[in-house]
mmCIF file of C-alpha atoms in Angstrom:
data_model
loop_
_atom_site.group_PDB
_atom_site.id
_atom_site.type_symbol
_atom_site.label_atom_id
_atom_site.label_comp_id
_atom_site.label_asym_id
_atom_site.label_seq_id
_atom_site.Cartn_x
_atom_site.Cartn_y
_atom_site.Cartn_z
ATOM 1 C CA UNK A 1 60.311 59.488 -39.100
ATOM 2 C CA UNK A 2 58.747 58.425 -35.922
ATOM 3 C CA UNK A 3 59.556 55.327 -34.326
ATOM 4 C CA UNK A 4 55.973 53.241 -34.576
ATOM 5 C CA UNK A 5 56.447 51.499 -31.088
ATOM 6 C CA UNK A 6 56.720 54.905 -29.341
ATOM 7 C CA UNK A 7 53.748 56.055 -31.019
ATOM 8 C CA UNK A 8 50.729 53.335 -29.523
ATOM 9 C CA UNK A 9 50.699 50.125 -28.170
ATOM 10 C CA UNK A 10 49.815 47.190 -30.305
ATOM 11 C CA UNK A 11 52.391 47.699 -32.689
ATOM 12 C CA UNK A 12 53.152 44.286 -33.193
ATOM 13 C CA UNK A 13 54.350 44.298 -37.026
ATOM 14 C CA UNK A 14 56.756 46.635 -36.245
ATOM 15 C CA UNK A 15 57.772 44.630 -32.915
ATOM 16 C CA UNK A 16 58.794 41.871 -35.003
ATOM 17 C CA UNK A 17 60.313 43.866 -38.123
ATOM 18 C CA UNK A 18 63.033 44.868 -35.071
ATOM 19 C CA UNK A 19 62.723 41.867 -33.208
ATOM 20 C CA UNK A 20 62.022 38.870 -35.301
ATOM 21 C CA UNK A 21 59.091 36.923 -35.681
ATOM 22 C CA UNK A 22 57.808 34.335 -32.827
ATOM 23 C CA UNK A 23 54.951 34.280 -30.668
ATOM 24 C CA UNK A 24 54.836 37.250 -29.069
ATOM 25 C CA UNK A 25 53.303 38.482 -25.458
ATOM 26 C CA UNK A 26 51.634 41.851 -26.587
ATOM 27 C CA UNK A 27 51.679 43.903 -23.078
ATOM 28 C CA UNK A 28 51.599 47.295 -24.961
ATOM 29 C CA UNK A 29 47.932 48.252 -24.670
ATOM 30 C CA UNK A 30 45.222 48.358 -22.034
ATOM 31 C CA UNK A 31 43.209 45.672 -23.685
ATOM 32 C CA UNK A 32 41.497 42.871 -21.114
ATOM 33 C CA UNK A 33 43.847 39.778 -22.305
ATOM 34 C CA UNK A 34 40.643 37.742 -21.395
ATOM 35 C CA UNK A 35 37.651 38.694 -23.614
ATOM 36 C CA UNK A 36 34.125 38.327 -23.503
ATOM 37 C CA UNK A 37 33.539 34.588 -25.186
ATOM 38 C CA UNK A 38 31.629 35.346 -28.027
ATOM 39 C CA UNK A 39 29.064 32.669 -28.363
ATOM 40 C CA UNK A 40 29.165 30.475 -31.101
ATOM 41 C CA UNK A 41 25.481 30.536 -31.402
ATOM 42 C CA UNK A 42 25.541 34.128 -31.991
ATOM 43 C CA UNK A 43 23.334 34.862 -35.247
ATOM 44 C CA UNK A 44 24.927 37.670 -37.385
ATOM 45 C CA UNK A 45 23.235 38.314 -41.279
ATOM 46 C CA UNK A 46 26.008 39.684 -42.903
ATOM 47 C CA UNK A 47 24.074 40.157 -45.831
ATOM 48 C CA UNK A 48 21.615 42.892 -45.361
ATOM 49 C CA UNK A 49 22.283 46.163 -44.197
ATOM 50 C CA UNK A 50 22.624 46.702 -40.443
ATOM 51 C CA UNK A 51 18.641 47.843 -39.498
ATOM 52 C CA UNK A 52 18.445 50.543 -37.149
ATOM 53 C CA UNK A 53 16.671 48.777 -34.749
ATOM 54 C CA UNK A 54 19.429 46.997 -34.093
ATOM 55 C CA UNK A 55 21.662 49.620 -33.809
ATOM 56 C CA UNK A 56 18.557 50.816 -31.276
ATOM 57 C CA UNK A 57 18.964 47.821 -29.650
ATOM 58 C CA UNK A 58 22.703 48.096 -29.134
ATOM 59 C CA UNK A 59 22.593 51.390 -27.436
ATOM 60 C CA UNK A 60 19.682 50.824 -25.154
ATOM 61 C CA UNK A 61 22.089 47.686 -23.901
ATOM 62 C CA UNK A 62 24.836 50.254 -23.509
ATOM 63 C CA UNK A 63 23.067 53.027 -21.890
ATOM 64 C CA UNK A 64 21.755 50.404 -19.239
ATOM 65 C CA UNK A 65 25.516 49.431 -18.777
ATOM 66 C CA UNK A 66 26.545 53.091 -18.575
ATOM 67 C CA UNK A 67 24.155 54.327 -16.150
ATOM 68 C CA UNK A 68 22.227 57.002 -18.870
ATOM 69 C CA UNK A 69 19.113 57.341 -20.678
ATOM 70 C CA UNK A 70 19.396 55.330 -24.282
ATOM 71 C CA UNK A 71 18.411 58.856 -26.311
ATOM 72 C CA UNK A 72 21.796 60.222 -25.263
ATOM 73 C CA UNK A 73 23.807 57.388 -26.488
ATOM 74 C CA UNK A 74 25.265 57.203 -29.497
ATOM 75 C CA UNK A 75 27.014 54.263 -31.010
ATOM 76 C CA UNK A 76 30.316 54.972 -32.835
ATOM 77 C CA UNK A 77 32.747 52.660 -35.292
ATOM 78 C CA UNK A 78 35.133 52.843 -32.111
ATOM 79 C CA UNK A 79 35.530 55.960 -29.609
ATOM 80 C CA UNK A 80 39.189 56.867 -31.516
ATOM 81 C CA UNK A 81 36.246 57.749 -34.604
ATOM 82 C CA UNK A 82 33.978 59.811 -32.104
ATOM 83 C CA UNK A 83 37.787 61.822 -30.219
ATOM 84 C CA UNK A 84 38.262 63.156 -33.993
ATOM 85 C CA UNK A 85 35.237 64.289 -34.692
ATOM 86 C CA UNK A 86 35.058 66.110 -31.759
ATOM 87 C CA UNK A 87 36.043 69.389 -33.794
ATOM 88 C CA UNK A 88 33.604 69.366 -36.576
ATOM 89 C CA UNK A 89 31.280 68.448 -34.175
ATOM 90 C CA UNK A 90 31.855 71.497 -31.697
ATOM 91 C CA UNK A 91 34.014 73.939 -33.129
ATOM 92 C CA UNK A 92 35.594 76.250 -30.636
ATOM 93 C CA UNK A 93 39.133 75.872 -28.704
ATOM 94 C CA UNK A 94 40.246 73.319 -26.693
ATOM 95 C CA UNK A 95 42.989 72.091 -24.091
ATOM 96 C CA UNK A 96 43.785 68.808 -23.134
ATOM 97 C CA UNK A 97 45.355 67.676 -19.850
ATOM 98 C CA UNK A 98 48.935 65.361 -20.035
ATOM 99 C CA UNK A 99 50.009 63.025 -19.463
ATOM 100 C CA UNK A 100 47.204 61.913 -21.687
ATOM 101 C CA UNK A 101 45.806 59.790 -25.064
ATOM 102 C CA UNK A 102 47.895 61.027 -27.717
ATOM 103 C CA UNK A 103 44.181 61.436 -29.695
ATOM 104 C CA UNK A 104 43.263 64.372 -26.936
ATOM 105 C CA UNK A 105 45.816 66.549 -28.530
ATOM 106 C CA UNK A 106 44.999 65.757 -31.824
ATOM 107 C CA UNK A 107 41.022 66.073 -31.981
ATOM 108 C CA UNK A 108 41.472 69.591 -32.472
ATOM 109 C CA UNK A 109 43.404 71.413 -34.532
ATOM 110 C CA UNK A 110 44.809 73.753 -32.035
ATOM 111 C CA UNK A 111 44.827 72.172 -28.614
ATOM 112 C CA UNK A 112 46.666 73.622 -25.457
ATOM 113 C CA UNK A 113 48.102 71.128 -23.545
ATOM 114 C CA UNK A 114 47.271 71.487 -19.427
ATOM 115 C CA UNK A 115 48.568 69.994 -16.570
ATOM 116 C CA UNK A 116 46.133 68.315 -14.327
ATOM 117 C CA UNK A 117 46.169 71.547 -11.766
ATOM 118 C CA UNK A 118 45.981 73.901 -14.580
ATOM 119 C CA UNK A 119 43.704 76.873 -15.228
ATOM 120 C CA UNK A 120 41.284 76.229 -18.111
ATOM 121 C CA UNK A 121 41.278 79.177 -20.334
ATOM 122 C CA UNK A 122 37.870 80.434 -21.184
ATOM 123 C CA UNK A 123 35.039 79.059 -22.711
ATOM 124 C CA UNK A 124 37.471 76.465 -24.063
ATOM 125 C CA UNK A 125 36.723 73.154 -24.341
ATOM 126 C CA UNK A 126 38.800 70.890 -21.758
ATOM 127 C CA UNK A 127 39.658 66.916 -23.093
ATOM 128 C CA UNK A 128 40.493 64.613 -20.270
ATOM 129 C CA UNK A 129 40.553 61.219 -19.490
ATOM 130 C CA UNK A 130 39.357 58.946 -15.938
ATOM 131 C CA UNK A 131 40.857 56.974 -15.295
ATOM 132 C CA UNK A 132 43.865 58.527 -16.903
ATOM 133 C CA UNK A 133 46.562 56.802 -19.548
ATOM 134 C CA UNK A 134 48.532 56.018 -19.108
ATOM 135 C CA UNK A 135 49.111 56.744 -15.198
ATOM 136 C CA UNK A 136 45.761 55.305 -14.039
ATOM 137 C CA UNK A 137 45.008 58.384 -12.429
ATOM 138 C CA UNK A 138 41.032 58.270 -10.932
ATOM 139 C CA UNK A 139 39.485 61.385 -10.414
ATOM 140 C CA UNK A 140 37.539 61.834 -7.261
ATOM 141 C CA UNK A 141 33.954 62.208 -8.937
ATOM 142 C CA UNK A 142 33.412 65.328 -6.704
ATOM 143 C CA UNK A 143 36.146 66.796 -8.357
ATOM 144 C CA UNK A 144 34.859 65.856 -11.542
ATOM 145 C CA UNK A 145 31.202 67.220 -10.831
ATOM 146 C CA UNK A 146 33.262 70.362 -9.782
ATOM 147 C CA UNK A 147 34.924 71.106 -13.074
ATOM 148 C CA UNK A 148 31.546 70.667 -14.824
ATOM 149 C CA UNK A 149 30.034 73.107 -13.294
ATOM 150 C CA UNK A 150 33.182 75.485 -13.547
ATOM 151 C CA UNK A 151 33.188 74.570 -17.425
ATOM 152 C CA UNK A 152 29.420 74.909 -17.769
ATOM 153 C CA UNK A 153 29.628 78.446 -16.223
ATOM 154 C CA UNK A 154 32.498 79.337 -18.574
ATOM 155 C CA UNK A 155 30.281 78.436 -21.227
ATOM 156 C CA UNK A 156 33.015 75.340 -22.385
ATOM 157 C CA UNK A 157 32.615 72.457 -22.563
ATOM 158 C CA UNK A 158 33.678 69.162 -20.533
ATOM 159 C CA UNK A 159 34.649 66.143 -22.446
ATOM 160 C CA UNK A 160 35.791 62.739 -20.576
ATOM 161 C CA UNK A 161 37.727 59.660 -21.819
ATOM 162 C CA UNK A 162 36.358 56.869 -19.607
ATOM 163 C CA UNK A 163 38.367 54.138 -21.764
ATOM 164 C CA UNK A 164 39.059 52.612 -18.868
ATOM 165 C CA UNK A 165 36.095 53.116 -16.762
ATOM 166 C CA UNK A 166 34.110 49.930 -16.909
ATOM 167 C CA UNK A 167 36.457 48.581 -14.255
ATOM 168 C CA UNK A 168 35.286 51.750 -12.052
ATOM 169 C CA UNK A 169 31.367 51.870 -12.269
ATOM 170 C CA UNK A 170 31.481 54.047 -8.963
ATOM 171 C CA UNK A 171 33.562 56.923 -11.172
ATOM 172 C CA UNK A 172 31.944 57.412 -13.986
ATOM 173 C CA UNK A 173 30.579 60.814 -14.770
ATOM 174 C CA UNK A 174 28.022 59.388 -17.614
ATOM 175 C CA UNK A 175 24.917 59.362 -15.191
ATOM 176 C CA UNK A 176 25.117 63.335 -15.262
ATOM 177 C CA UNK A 177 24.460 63.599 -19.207
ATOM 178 C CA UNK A 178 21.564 65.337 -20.447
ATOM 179 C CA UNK A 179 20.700 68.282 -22.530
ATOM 180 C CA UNK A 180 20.938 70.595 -20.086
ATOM 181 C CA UNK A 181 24.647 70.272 -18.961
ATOM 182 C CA UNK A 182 27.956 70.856 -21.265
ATOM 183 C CA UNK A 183 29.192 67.615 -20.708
ATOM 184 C CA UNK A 184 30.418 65.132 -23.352
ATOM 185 C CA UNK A 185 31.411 61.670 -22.230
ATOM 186 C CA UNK A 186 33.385 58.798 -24.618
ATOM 187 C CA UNK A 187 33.444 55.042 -23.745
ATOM 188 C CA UNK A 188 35.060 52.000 -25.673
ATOM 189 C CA UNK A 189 33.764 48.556 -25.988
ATOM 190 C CA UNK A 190 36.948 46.861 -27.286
ATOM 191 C CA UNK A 191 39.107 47.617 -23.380
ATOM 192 C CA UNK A 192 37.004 45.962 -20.902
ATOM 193 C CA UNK A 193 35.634 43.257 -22.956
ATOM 194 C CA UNK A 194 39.300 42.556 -24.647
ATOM 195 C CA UNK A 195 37.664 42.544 -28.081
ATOM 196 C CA UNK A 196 39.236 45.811 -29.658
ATOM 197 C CA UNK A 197 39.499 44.319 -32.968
ATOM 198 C CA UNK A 198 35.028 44.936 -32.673
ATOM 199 C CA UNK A 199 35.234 48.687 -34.203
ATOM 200 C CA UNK A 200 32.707 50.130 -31.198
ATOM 201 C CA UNK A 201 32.869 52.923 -29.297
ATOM 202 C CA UNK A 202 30.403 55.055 -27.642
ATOM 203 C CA UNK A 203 29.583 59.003 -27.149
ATOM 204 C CA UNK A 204 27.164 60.081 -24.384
ATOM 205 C CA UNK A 205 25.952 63.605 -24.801
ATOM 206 C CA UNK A 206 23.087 66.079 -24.847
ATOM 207 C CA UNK A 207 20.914 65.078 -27.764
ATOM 208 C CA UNK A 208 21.772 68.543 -29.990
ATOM 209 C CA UNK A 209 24.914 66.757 -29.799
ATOM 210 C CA UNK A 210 24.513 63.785 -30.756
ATOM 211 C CA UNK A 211 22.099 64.137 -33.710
ATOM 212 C CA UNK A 212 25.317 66.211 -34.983
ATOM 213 C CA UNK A 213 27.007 63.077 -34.732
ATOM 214 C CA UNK A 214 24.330 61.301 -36.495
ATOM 215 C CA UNK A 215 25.037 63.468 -39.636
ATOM 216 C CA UNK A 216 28.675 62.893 -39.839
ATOM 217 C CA UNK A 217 28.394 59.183 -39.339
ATOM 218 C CA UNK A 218 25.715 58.343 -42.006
ATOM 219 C CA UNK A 219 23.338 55.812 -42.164
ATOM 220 C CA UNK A 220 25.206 52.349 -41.144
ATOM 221 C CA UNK A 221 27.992 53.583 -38.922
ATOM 222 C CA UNK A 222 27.612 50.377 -37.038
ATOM 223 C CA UNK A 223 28.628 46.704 -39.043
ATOM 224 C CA UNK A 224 26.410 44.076 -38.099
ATOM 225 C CA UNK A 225 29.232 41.932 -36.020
ATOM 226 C CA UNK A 226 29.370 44.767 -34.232
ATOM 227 C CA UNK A 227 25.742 45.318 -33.022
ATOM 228 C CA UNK A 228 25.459 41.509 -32.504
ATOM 229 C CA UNK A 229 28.544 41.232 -30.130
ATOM 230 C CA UNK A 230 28.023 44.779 -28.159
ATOM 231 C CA UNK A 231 23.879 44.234 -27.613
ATOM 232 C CA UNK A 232 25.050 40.633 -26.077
ATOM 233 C CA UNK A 233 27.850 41.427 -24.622
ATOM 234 C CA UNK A 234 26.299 44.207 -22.560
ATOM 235 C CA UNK A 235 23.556 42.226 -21.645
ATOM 236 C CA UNK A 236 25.923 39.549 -19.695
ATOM 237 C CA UNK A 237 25.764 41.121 -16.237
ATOM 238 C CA UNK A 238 27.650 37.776 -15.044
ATOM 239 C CA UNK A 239 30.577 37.914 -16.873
ATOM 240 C CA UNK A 240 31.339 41.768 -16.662
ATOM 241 C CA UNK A 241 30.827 41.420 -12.307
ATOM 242 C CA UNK A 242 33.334 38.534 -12.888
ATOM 243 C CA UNK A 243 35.346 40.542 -14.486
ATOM 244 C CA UNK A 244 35.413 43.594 -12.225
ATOM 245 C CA UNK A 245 36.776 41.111 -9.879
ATOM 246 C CA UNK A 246 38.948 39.220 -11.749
ATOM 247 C CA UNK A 247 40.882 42.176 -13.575
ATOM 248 C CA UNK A 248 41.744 43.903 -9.843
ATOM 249 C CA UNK A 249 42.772 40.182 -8.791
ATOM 250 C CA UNK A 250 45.327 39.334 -12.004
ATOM 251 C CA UNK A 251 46.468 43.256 -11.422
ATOM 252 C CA UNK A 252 47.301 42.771 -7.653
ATOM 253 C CA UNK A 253 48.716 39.650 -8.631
ATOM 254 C CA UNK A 254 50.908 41.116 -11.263
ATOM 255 C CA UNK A 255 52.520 43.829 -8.889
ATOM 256 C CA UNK A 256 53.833 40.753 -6.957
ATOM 257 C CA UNK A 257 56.118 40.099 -10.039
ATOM 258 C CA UNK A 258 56.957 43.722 -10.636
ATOM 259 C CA UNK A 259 58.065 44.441 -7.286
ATOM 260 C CA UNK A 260 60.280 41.388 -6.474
ATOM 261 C CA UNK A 261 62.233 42.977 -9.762
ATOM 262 C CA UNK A 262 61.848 45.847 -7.903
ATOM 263 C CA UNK A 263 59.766 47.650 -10.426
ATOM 264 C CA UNK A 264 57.511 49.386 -8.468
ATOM 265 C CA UNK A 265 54.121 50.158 -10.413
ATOM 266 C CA UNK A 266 53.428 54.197 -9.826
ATOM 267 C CA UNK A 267 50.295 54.308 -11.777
ATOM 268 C CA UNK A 268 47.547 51.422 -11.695
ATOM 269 C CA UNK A 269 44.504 50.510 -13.113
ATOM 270 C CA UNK A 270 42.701 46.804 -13.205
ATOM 271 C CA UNK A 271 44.294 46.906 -17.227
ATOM 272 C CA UNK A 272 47.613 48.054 -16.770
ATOM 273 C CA UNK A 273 50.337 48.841 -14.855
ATOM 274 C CA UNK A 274 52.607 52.019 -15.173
ATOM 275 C CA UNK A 275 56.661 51.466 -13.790
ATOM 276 C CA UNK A 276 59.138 54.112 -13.519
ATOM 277 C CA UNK A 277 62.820 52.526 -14.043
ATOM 278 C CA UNK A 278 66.043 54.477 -15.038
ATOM 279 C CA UNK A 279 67.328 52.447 -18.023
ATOM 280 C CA UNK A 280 63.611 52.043 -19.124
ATOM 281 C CA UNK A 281 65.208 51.909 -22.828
ATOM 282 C CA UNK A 282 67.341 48.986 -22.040
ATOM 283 C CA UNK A 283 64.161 47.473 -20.424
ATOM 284 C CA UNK A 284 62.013 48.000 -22.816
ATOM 285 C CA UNK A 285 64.577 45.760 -25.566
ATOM 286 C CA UNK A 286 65.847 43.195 -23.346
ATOM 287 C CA UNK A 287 61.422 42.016 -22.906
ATOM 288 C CA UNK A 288 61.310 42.577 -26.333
ATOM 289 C CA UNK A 289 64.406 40.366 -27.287
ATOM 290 C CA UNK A 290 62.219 38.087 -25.397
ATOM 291 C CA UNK A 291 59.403 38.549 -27.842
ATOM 292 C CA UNK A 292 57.907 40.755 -24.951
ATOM 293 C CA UNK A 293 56.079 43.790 -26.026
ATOM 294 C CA UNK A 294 55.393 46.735 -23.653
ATOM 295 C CA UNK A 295 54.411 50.087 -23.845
ATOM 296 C CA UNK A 296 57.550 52.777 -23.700
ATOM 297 C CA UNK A 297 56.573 56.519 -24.445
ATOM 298 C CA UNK A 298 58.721 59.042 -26.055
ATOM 299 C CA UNK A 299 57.832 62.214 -23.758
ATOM 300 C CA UNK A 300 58.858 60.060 -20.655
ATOM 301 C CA UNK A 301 61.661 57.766 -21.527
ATOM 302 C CA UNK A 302 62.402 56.403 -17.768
ATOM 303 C CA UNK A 303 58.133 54.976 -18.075
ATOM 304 C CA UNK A 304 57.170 51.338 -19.427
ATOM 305 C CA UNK A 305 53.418 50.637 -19.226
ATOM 306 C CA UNK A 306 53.026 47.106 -18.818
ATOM 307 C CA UNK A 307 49.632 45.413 -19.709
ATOM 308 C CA UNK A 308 48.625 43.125 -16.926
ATOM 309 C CA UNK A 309 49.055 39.479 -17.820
ATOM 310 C CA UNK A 310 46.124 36.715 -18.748
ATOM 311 C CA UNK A 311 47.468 34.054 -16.794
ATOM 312 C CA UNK A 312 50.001 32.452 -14.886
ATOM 313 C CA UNK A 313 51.853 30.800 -18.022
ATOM 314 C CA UNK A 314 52.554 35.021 -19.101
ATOM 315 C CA UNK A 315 53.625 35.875 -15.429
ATOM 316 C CA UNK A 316 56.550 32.704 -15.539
ATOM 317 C CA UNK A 317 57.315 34.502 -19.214
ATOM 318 C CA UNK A 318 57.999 37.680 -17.898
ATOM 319 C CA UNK A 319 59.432 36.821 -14.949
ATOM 320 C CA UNK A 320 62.265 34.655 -17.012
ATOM 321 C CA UNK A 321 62.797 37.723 -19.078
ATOM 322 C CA UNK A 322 63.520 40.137 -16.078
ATOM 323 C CA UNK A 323 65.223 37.634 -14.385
ATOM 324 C CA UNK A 324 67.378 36.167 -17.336
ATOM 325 C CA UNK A 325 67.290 38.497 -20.302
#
């Protein structure tokens, strides 16, 4: 069997089955350790059965954040739900670029993995993710708008992760959906606004597509905390600017720490941090001994992806445990 921490961050019941129970700093994901404040006036009938005008409602809100039209927006029970049914969806081959989301691989059946520089092999579809994951890699949008056209020619299609891309407005592919192009874009709510246990993801996509989607998902797809919490969370211009500044401020901050332990962060993003270190292993259980949990991967034993810390409280926490065990 497995080992559960190697397989995804936020395995914290296993964490403490090895570890023992405490409070525990969760560092294993990508999640924003400072979430959108859900209001406490916020009205949700948990009664009735979501109405679609709410779920309308939601995905205007979303398409306005994401820079496309609200028809080619469709609102999913978390973008993990909309990866996997990428297959019955589109049928076909695929490849999928690694280092990447373990999900790429597994959204089809049979998936070639690729390299970054890599050839894509026909009319195949081609999975990646921008930023990347767990290496923070950001594709120069040129690039990007490049490998659309190649795939579009080819007659596959393009499909981009932007997880992390609310933290990058400037790289997001999303504005270049419509009918007309092959070009399939995911997005998560629960990263940038640090509310992942809110089941919402988005896909973006030509409107054959989506409708598709539609089918599969059924009638409510959406719960009603859901639609209440994405429609006004969306809406808050304020607090996501703040928080494009804020994230790139704790993250600079963090590398401070890292590098006076001489662990020298070799991928970034505003959410995490990715370190290289020989004994990574040994790493990895000393934090946790410390009721520390990070992110170690079993392809690449030498990486630890740290999640970058809420506040200075968390940065004296880690730095104890690096410093003292």
């Amino acid at each position: 069997m497995s080992d559960p921490l190697l397989h995804h961050g936020g395995n914290l019941a296993a964490a403490r089955a090895r570890y023992g129970d405490g409070p525990w700093l969760d560092l294993s994901t990508g999640i924003n350790p400072v979430p959108w404040p859900v209001p406490a006036d916020l009205d949700i009938d948990l009664g009735p059965l979501p109405d679609p005008s709410l779920v309308a409602d939601l995905e205007a809100a979303a398409a306005a954040h994401f820079g496309v039209a609200p028809d080619h927006v469709c609102a999913v029970p978390g973008s993990e739900m909309g990866l996997r049914l990428l297959e019955p969806v589109l049928g076909g081959r695929a490849c999928h670029h690694v280092p990447g989301y373990r999900t790429h691989g597994a959204a089809f059946a049979d998936s070639l993995p690729l390299s970054a520089d890599s050839p894509v092999p026909g009319d195949a579809a081609l999975l990646l993710a921008n930023p990347n994951n767990p290496c923070g890699t950001l594709r120069d949008l040129v690039a990007l708008e490049t490998l659309l056209e190649e795939r579009t020619a080819a007659g596959g299609w393009l499909i981009v992760d932007e997880a992390f891309a609310d933290a990058h407005p400037e790289a997001s592919i999303a504005p270049l959906v419509d009918d007309a192009r092959k070009l399939i874009v995911f997005r998560s709510f629960g990263k940038f606004f640090g509310l992942a246990g809110v089941r919402l993801g988005f896909v973006l996509a030509p409107r054959p597509i989506l409708a598709r989607y539609r089918a599969l998902l059924g009638d409510w797809p959406i719960d009603a905390t859901a639609l209440a919490i994405g429609t006004r969370a969306y809406h808050d211009r304020a607090w996501i600017e703040a928080t494009r500044t804020s994230l790139a401020a704790r993250a600079s901050t963090f590398d401070g720490l890292l590098e006076a332990h001489r662990l020298v962060p070799e991928g970034k993003s505003p959410l995490f941090r990715l370190v290289s270190y020989p004994d990574a292993v040994a790493l990895f259980a000393r934090l946790a001994c410390a009721h520390i949990l990070v992110r170690p991967f079993d392809y690449a034993p030498h990486w630890l992806r740290f999640g970058v810390p809420a506040n200075t409280a968390a940065l004296d926490r880690i730095d104890r445990a690096l410093r003292h065990g």
